Coordinates of C-alpha atoms and ligand atoms in Angstrom, one line a residue:
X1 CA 103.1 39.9 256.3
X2 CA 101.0 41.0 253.2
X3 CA 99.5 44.5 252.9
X4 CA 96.8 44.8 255.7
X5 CA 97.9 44.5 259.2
X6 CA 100.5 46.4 258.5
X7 CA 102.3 47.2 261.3
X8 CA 100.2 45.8 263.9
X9 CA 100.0 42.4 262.6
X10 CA 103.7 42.4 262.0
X11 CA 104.5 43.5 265.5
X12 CA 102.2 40.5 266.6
X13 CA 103.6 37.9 264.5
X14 CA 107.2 38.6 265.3
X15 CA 106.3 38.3 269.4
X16 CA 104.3 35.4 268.8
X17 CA 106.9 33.6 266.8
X18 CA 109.5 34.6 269.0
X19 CA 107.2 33.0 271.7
X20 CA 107.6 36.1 273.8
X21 CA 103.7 36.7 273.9
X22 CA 101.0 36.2 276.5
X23 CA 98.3 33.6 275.2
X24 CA 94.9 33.9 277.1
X25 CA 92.7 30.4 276.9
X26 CA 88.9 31.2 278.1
X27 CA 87.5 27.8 279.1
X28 CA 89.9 25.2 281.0
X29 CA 88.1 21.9 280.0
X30 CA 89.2 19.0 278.2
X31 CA 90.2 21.0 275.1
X32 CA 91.4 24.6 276.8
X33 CA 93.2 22.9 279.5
X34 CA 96.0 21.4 277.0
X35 CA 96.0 23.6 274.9
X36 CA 96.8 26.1 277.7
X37 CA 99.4 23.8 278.7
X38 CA 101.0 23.1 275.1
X39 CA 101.6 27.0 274.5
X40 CA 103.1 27.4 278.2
X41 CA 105.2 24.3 277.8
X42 CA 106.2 25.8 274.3
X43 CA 107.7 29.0 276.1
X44 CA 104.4 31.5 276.2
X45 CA 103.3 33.0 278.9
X46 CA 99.7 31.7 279.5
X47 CA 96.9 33.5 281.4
X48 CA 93.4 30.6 281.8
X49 CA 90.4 32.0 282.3
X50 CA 87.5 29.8 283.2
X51 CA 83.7 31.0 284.8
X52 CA 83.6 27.7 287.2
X53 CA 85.6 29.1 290.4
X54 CA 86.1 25.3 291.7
X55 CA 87.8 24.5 288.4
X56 CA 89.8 27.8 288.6
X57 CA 91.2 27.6 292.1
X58 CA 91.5 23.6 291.4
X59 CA 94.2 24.4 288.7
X60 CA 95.3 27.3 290.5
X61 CA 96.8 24.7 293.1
X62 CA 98.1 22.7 289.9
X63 CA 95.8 19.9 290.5
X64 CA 94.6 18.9 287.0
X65 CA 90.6 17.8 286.4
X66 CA 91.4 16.5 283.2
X67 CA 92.8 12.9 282.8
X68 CA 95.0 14.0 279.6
X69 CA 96.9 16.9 281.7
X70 CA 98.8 14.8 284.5
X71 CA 99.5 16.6 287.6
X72 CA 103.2 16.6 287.1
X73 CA 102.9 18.3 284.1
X74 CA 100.5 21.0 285.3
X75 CA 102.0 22.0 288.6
X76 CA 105.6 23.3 287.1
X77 CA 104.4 25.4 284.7
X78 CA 101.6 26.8 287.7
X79 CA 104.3 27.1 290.2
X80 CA 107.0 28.8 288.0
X81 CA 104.3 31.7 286.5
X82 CA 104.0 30.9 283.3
X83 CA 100.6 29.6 283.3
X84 CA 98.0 31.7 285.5
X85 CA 94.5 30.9 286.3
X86 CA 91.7 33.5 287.0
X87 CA 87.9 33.4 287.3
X88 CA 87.6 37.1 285.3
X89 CA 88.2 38.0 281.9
X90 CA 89.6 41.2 282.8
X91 CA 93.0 38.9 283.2
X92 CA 93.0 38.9 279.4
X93 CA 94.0 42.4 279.2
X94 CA 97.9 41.7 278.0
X95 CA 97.0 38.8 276.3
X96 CA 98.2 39.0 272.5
X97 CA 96.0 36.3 271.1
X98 CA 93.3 35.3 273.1
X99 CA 91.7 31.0 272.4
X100 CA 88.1 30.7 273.2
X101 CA 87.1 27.1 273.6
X102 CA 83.9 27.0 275.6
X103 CA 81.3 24.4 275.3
X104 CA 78.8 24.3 272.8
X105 CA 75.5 22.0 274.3
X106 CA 72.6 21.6 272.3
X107 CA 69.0 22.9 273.5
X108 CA 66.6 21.1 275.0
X109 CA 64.7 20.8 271.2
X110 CA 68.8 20.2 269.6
X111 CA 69.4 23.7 268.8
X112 CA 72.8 25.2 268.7
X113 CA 73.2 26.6 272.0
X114 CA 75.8 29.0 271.8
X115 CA 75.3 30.9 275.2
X116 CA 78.3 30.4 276.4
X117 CA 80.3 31.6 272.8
X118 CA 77.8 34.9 273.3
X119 CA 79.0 35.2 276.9
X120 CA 82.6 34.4 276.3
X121 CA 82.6 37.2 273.0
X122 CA 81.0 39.4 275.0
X123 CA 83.3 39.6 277.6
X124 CA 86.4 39.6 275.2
X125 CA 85.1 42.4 273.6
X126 CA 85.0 44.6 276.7
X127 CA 88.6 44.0 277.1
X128 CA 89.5 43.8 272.9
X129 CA 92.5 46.6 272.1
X130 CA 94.8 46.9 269.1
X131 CA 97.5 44.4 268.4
X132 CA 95.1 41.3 269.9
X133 CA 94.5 38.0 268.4
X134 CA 91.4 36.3 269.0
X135 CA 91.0 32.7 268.4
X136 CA 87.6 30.5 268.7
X137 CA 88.2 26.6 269.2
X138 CA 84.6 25.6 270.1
X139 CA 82.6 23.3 267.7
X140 CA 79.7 25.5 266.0
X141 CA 77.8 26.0 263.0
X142 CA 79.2 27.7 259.4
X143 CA 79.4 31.6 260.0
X144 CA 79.5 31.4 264.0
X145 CA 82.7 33.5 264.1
X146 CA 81.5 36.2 261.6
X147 CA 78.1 36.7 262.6
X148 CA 78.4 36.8 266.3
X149 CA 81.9 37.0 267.4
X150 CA 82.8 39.9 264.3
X151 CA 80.5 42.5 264.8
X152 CA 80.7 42.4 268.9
X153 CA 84.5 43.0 268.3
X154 CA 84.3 45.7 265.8
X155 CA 81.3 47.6 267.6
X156 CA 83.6 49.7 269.7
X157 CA 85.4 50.9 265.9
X158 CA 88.3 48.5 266.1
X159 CA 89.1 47.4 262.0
X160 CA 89.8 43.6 262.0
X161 CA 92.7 42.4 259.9
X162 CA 94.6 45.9 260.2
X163 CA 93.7 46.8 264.4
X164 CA 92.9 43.2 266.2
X165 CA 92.8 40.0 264.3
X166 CA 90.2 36.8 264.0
X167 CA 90.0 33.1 263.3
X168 CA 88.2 30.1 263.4
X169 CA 90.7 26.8 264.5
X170 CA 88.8 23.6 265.7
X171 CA 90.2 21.6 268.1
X172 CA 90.3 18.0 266.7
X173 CA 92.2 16.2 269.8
X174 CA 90.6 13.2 271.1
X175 CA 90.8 12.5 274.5
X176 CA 92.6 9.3 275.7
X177 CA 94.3 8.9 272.2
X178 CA 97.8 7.9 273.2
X179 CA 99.3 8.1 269.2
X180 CA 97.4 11.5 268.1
X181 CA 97.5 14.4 270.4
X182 CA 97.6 18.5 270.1
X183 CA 101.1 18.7 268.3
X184 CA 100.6 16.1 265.7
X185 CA 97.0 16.7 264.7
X186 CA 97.6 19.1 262.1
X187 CA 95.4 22.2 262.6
X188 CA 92.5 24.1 260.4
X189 CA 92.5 27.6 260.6
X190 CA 90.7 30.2 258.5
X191 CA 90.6 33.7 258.7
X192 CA 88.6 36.8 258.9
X193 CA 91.0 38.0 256.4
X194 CA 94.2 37.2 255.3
X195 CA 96.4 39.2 257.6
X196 CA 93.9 36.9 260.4
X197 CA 94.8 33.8 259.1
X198 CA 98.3 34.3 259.0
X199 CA 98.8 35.2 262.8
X200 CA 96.3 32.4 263.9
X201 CA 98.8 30.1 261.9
X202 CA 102.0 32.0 263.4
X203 CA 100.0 31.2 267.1
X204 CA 99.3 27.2 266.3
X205 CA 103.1 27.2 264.0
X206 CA 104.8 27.0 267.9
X207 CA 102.7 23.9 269.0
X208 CA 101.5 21.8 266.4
X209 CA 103.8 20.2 263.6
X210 CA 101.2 21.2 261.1
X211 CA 99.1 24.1 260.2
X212 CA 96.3 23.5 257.3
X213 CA 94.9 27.1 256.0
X214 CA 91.7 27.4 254.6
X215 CA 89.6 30.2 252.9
X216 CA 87.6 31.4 255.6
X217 CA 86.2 30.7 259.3
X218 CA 83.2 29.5 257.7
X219 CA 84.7 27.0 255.9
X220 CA 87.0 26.0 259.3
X221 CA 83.7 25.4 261.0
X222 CA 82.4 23.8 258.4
X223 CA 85.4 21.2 258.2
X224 CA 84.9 20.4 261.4
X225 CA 81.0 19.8 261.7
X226 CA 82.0 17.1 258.4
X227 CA 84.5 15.3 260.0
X228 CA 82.5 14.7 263.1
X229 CA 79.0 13.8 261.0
X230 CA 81.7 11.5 258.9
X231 CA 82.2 9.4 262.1
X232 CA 78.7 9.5 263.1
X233 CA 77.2 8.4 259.9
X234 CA 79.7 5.9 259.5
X235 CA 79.3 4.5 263.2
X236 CA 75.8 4.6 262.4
X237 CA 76.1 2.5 259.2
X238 CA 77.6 -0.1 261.6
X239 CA 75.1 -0.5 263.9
X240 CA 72.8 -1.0 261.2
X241 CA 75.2 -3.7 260.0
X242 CA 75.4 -5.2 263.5
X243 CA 71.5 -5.4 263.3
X244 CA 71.6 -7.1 260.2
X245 CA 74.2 -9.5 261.3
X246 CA 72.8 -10.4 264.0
X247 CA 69.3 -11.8 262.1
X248 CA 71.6 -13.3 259.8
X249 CA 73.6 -15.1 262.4
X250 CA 76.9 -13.3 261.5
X251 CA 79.4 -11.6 263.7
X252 CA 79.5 -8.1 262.7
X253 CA 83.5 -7.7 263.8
X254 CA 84.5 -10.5 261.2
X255 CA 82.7 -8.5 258.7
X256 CA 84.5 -5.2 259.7
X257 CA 87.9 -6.6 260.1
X258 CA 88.2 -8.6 256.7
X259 CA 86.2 -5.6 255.0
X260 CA 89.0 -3.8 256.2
X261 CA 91.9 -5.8 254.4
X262 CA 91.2 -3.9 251.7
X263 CA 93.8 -1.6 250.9
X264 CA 91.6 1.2 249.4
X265 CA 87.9 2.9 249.4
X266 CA 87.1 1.1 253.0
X267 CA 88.0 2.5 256.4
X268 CA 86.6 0.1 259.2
X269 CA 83.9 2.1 262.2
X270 CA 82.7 -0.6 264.3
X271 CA 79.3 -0.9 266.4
X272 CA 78.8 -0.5 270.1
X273 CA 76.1 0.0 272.5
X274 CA 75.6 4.2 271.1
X275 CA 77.4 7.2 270.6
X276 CA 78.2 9.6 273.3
X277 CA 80.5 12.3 274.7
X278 CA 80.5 16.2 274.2
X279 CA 80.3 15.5 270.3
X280 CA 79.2 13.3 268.5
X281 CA 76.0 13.5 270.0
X282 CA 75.6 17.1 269.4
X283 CA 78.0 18.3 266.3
X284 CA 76.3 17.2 263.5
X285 CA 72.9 19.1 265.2
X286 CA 74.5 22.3 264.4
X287 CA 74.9 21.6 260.5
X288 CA 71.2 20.4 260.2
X289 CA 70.0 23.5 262.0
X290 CA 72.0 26.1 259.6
X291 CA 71.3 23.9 256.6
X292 CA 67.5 24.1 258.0
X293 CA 67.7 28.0 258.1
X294 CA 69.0 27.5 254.4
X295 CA 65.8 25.8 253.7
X296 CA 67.9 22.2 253.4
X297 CA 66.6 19.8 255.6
X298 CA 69.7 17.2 255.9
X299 CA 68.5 13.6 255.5
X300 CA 72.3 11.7 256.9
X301 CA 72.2 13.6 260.0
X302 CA 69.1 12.8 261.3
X303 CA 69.5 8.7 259.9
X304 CA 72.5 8.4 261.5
X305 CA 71.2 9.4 265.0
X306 CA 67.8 7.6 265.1
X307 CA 70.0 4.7 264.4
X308 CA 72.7 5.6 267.2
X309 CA 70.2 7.1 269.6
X310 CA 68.5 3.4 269.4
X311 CA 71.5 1.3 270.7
X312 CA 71.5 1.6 273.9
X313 CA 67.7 0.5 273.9
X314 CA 68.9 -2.3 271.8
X315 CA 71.5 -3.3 274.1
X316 CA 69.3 -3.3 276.5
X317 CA 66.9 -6.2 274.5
X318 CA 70.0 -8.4 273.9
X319 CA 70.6 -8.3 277.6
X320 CA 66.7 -9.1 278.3
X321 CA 67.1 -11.7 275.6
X322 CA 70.1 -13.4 276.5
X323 CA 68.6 -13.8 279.9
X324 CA 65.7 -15.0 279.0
X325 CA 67.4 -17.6 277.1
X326 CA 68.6 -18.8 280.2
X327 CA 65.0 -18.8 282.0
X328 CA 65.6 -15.5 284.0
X329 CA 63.8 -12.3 283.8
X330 CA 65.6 -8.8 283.7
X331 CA 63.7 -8.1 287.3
X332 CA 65.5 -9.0 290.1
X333 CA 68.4 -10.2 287.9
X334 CA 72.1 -8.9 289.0
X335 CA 74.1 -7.1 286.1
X336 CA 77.1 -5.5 285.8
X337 CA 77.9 -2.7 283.5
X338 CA 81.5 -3.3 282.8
X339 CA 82.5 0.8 282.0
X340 CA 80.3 3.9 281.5
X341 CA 82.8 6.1 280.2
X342 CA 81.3 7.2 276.6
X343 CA 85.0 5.6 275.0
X344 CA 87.9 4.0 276.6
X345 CA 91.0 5.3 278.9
X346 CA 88.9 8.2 279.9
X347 CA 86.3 9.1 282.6
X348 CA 83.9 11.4 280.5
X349 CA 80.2 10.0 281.1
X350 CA 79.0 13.1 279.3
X351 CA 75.9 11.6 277.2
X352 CA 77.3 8.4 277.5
X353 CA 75.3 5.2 276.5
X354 CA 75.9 3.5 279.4
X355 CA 73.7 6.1 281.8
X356 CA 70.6 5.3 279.6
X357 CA 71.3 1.6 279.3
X358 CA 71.9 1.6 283.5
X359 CA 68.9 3.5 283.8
X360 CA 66.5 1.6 281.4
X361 CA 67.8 -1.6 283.4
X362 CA 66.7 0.1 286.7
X363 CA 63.5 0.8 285.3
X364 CA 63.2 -2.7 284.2
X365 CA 63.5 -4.2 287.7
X366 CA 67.6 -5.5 287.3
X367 CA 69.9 -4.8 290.1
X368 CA 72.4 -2.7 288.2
X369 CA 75.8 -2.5 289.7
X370 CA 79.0 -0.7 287.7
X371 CA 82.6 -1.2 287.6
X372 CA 85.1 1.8 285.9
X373 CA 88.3 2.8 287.0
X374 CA 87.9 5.8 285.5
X375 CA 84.1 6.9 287.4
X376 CA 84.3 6.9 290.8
X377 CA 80.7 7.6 291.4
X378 CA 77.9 8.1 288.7
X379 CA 74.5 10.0 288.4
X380 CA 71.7 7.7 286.7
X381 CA 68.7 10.0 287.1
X382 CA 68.2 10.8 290.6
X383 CA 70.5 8.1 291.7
X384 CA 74.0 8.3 292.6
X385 CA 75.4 4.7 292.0
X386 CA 79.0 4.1 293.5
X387 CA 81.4 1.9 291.4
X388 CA 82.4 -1.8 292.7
X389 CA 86.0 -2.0 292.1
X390 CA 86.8 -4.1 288.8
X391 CA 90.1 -5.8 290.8
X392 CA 88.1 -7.3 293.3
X393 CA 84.5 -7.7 291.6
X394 CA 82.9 -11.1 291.8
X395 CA 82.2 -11.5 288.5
X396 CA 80.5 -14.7 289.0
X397 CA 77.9 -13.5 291.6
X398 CA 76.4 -11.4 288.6
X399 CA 73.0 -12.6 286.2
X400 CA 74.9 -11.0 283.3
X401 CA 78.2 -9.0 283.0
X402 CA 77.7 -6.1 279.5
X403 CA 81.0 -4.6 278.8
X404 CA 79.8 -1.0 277.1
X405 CA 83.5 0.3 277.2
X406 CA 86.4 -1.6 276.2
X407 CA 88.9 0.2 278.9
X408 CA 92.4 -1.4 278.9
X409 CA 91.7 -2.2 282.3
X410 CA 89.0 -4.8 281.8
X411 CA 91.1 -8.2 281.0
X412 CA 89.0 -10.4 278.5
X413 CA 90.3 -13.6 279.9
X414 CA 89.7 -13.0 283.5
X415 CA 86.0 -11.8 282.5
X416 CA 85.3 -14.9 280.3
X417 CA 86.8 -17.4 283.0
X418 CA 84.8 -15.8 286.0
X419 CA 81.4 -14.4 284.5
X420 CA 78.3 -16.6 283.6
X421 CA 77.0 -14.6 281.0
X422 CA 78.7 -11.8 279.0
X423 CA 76.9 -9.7 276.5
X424 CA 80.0 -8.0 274.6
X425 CA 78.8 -4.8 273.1
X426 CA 82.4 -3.4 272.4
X427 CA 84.4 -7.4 270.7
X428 CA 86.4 -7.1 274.2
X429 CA 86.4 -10.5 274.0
X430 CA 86.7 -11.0 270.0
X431 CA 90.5 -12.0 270.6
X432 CA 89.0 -15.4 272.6
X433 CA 87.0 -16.6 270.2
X434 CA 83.7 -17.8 270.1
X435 CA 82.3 -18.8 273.8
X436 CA 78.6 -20.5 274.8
X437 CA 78.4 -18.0 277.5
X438 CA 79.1 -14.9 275.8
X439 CA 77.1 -13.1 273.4
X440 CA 78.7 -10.2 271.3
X441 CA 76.8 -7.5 269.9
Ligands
NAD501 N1 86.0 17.2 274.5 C1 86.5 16.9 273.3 O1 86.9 15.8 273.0 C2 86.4 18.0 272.2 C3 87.2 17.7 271.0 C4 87.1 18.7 270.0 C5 86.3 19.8 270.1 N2 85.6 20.0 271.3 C6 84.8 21.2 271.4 O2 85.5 22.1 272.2 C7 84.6 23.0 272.9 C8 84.9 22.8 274.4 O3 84.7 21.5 274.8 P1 85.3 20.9 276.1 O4 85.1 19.4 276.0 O5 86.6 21.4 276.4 O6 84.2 21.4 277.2 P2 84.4 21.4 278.8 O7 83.0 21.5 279.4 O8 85.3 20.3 279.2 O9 85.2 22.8 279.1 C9 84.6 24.0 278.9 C10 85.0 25.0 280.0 O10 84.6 26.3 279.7 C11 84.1 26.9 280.8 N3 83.2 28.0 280.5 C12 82.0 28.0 280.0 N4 81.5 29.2 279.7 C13 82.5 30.1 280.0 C14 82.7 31.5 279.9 N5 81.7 32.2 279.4 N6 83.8 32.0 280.2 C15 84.9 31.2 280.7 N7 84.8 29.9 280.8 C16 83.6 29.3 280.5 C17 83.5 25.8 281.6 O11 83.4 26.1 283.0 C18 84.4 24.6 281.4 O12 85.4 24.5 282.3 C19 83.2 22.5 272.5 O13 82.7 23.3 271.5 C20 83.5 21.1 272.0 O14 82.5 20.7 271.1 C21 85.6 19.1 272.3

């Protein structure tokens, strides 16, 4: 370990590659929950912290809420002590490096809402001492961790890079991905100095395969925010292409998928019925607001989500259309949303598509019933809709079935042989060919 740190840091890194350190996670969601997992499974001693009691004494029992983190694999490592759960962040206080992944919403006019980093920072920093490492995970605009986290940690005198340490890391895992999890993502991390960056890549170094360091937290966040506007833009560009293909009497997947024989300079995104989850959504909102503080007003950004925040109103039209093809009218017509989850093999209905298009259906007068293995039950504004089983469903006794997720679950053959209209918004049924009574987005 270089110069500054001194001591201190080399004290830290020793324990923490030796894996005899305590790791605190704050915020036991879909990214803190694994990660919590990964270091106790890798030998650390973990200590969760999360502000929803439920979710605390939920884990506390070893029950997992989060699809990714099965049971099996949680309950060990809760029975045996090395992972803890507590509802205060005073349980940080022997942590060495403390992760910080707490969600980051947008306001109600898509502002950066970062209440809950302020809460979480300000918390840590009552219980900051010497020799800690603190980590933040969430998703959040360029110069997050040195303009709010930074001087709440150094208030009380403490010298970061030489007394407590500080890094940026963004989680990239993707929920429900069975080939790319924590360990073989590599991870970003950039430091508040150099001494920083080195112990945050000493921390990841026991759990991931690959650790990328960059110059700076800034630049972390900022790698991030690009990758996540990268999908949304491109995603974006195919919808537009759908549109097109559509007018043009084109499918839009045969495009994509012999596009995507070539070998170079093309990487396929396909269309669907709208973007949602905890990120897409939201991410690229944090860039436009900084860049707007810089006086840049981004132009990509905005496209890209005037484009994706109009599918599920377009979806919506192909259903009307297809049925009026057929001589029946959205009201009083029986439809089936076939998924609501915002992407396959996971329940997350977090700005999913699928609320808006069930809710702009019950406006419309349809009788709107869903099937998801993975959603019990499902809020569609003041309604709470219950979920007809997909294993029983008569598909035939519906106006029109619209598959919005493509879950592994939903078998294309059984859906084409037993519904009397399909709109496929996700190519579910691509593999069957063209059909008369199934219309693909
Ligand atoms: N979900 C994803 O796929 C994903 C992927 C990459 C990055 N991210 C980013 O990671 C961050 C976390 O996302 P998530 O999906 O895990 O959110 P989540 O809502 O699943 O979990 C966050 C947890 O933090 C807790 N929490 C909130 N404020 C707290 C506080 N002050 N102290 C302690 N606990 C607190 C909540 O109770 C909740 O359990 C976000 O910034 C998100 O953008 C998410």
């Amino acid at each position: 370990m270089g110069g500054a740190g001194g001591g201190v840091a080399a004290d830290l890194r020793q324990r923490l590659e030796r894996r005899d350190a305590a790791v605190g996670v704050v915020g036991l969601g879909y990214v803190g929950l694994p990660l919590a997992v990964a270091f106790a499974k890798a030998g650390m001693r973990v200590i969760g912290v999360d502000a929803d009691v439920g979710r605390v004494e939920r884990i506390g029992r070893g029950q997992s809420p989060i699809e990714d983190v099965p049971n099996d694999e949680l309950a060990p490592l809760v029975r045996t002590g090395r992972l803890t759960v507590a509802g205060g962040m005073r349980a940080l206080g022997p942590a060495d490096a403390i992760v910080i992944c707490v969600p980051t919403p947008l306001g109600k006019s898509k502002e950066p809402d970062i209440s809950h980093i302020v809460e979480a920072a300000d918390e840590v920093a009552k219980i900051l001492r010497p020799g800690q490492l603190v980590v933040l995970e969430s998703t959040t605009y360029p110069g997050t961790t040195e303009e709010v986290l930074l001087p709440r940690f150094t208030a009380s005198g403490l010298v970061v890079g030489e007394q407590f340490f500080l890094a940026f890391s963004p989680e990239r895992i993707d929920p429900g991905n069975r080939t790319y999890g924590l360990s073989n993502i590599p991870k970003i991390v950039g430091g508040a100095t150099p001494a920083c960056r080195e112990l945050a890549c000493a921390l990841y170094g026991q759990i991931v395969e690959r650790v990328v360091p960059v110059s700076s937290p800034q630049a972390a966040e900022m790698i991030k925010l690009f990758e996540n506007i990268f999908r949304s833009v491109n995603i974006a560009l195919a919808n537009e292409l759908a549109i097109m293909c559509r007018r043009l009497g084109l499918s839009v997947w045969e495009i994509i998928d012999a596009a995507a024989t070539k070998p170079f300079g093309f990487m396929p995104f396909y269309p669907g019925p709208g973007i949602g989850g905890h990120c897409l959504p939201s991410d690229p909102y944090y860039l436009s607001w900084r860049a707007r503080m810089m006086g840049y007003e981004a132009r990509f950004i905005a496209f890209a989500d005037e484009i994706n925040g109009g599918m599920p109103a377009y979806t919506v039209q192909m259903a009307a259309d297809a049925l009026n093809d057929r001589g029946k009218p959205l009201k009083g017509s029986r439809v089936l949303a076939l998924g609501v989850a915002y992407k396959p093999g996971v329940g997350d209905v977090r700005d999913s598509p699928a609320v808006e298009i069930i809710d702009s259906l019950l406006l419309r007068g349809a009788l709107v019933d869903y099937a998801d293995p993975h959603v019990p039950s499902l809020t569609v504004g003041s309604r709470r809709l219950t979920g007809v089983d997909w294993a029983t469903a008569d598909l035939a006794s519906y106006d029109v079935v619209a598959v919005l997720t493509a879950h592994r679950e939903f078998d294309p053959a059984r859906l084409c042989r037993e519904a009397r209209l399909v709109l496929d918004t996700r190519n579910l049924t691509g593999p069957l060919g063209a059909q008369p009574h199934v219309i693909r987005l």
